[in-house]
Tab-separated table of C-alpha atoms in Angstrom:
chain	number	residue	atom	x	y	z
A	1	UNK	CA	99.737	78.065	147.837
A	2	UNK	CA	100.855	77.497	144.258
A	3	UNK	CA	98.455	77.573	141.324
A	4	UNK	CA	99.120	73.897	140.503
A	5	UNK	CA	97.262	72.864	143.659
A	6	UNK	CA	94.339	75.064	142.556
A	7	UNK	CA	94.175	74.213	138.842
A	8	UNK	CA	96.328	71.810	136.844
A	9	UNK	CA	96.783	70.000	133.571
A	10	UNK	CA	96.045	66.304	133.241
A	11	UNK	CA	99.117	64.081	132.751
A	12	UNK	CA	98.573	63.968	128.971
A	13	UNK	CA	98.291	67.782	128.790
A	14	UNK	CA	95.026	67.704	126.829
A	15	UNK	CA	92.693	68.969	129.539
A	16	UNK	CA	92.732	70.876	132.797
A	17	UNK	CA	90.886	70.621	136.071
A	18	UNK	CA	90.072	73.096	138.832
A	19	UNK	CA	90.769	71.443	142.194
A	20	UNK	CA	89.924	74.284	144.584
A	21	UNK	CA	87.102	76.382	143.203
A	22	UNK	CA	87.100	79.097	145.885
A	23	UNK	CA	90.854	79.698	145.585
A	24	UNK	CA	90.550	79.641	141.792
A	25	UNK	CA	87.961	82.444	142.009
A	26	UNK	CA	90.057	84.391	144.517
A	27	UNK	CA	93.539	84.065	143.003
A	28	UNK	CA	93.410	82.892	139.388
A	29	UNK	CA	90.294	84.475	137.852
A	30	UNK	CA	91.193	88.091	138.691
A	31	UNK	CA	94.708	87.672	137.317
A	32	UNK	CA	93.930	85.981	133.998
A	33	UNK	CA	90.226	86.518	133.256
A	34	UNK	CA	87.641	89.277	133.394
A	35	UNK	CA	85.153	87.057	135.242
A	36	UNK	CA	84.648	87.291	138.989
A	37	UNK	CA	82.357	84.255	139.373
A	38	UNK	CA	83.082	80.605	138.664
A	39	UNK	CA	79.783	80.123	136.831
A	40	UNK	CA	80.703	82.956	134.451
A	41	UNK	CA	84.041	81.274	133.811
A	42	UNK	CA	82.269	77.989	133.039
A	43	UNK	CA	79.913	79.810	130.670
A	44	UNK	CA	82.890	81.280	128.810
A	45	UNK	CA	84.403	77.809	128.459
A	46	UNK	CA	81.140	76.661	126.863
A	47	UNK	CA	81.107	79.673	124.519
A	48	UNK	CA	84.590	78.731	123.319
A	49	UNK	CA	83.716	75.089	122.713
A	50	UNK	CA	85.313	73.409	125.720
A	51	UNK	CA	83.833	70.049	126.676
A	52	UNK	CA	83.356	68.964	130.269
A	53	UNK	CA	84.737	65.500	130.909
A	54	UNK	CA	81.974	63.470	132.509
A	55	UNK	CA	83.564	60.034	132.905
A	56	UNK	CA	86.935	58.430	133.389
A	57	UNK	CA	90.116	59.406	135.214
A	58	UNK	CA	89.879	63.073	134.152
A	59	UNK	CA	86.227	63.479	135.170
A	60	UNK	CA	85.397	67.073	136.055
A	61	UNK	CA	88.054	68.494	133.760
A	62	UNK	CA	87.650	70.583	130.623
A	63	UNK	CA	88.999	69.816	127.159
A	64	UNK	CA	89.335	71.664	123.862
A	65	UNK	CA	91.250	70.334	120.837
A	66	UNK	CA	93.197	73.613	120.516
A	67	UNK	CA	93.967	74.102	124.220
A	68	UNK	CA	96.950	71.846	124.867
A	69	UNK	CA	99.758	72.124	127.417
A	70	UNK	CA	103.082	73.348	126.005
A	71	UNK	CA	101.502	74.369	122.670
A	72	UNK	CA	100.338	77.980	123.199
A	73	UNK	CA	100.290	78.755	119.473
A	74	UNK	CA	97.339	76.392	118.949
A	75	UNK	CA	95.016	78.384	121.188
A	76	UNK	CA	95.297	81.373	118.830
A	77	UNK	CA	92.851	79.631	116.502
A	78	UNK	CA	90.186	79.370	119.201
A	79	UNK	CA	87.101	81.478	118.547
A	80	UNK	CA	83.925	82.180	120.438
A	81	UNK	CA	81.097	80.038	119.071
A	82	UNK	CA	78.003	81.723	117.644
């Protein structure tokens, strides 16, 4: 199963959404993050200023102004919030 069926960008590339939480924890987290639990991953998103999308077509996704598809340089300015 490819990662796009587990987690993907929205069509506008400004947010992402996890579609299959258990597979995300099993396959994606160990490869790219130091977390082993989904709740820990969500906590890290909050610490870095990501917003959860609560309404609309991208409901359930996460957004950050400096985390944008096809613009990896922008994420270098992201910092953990105090």
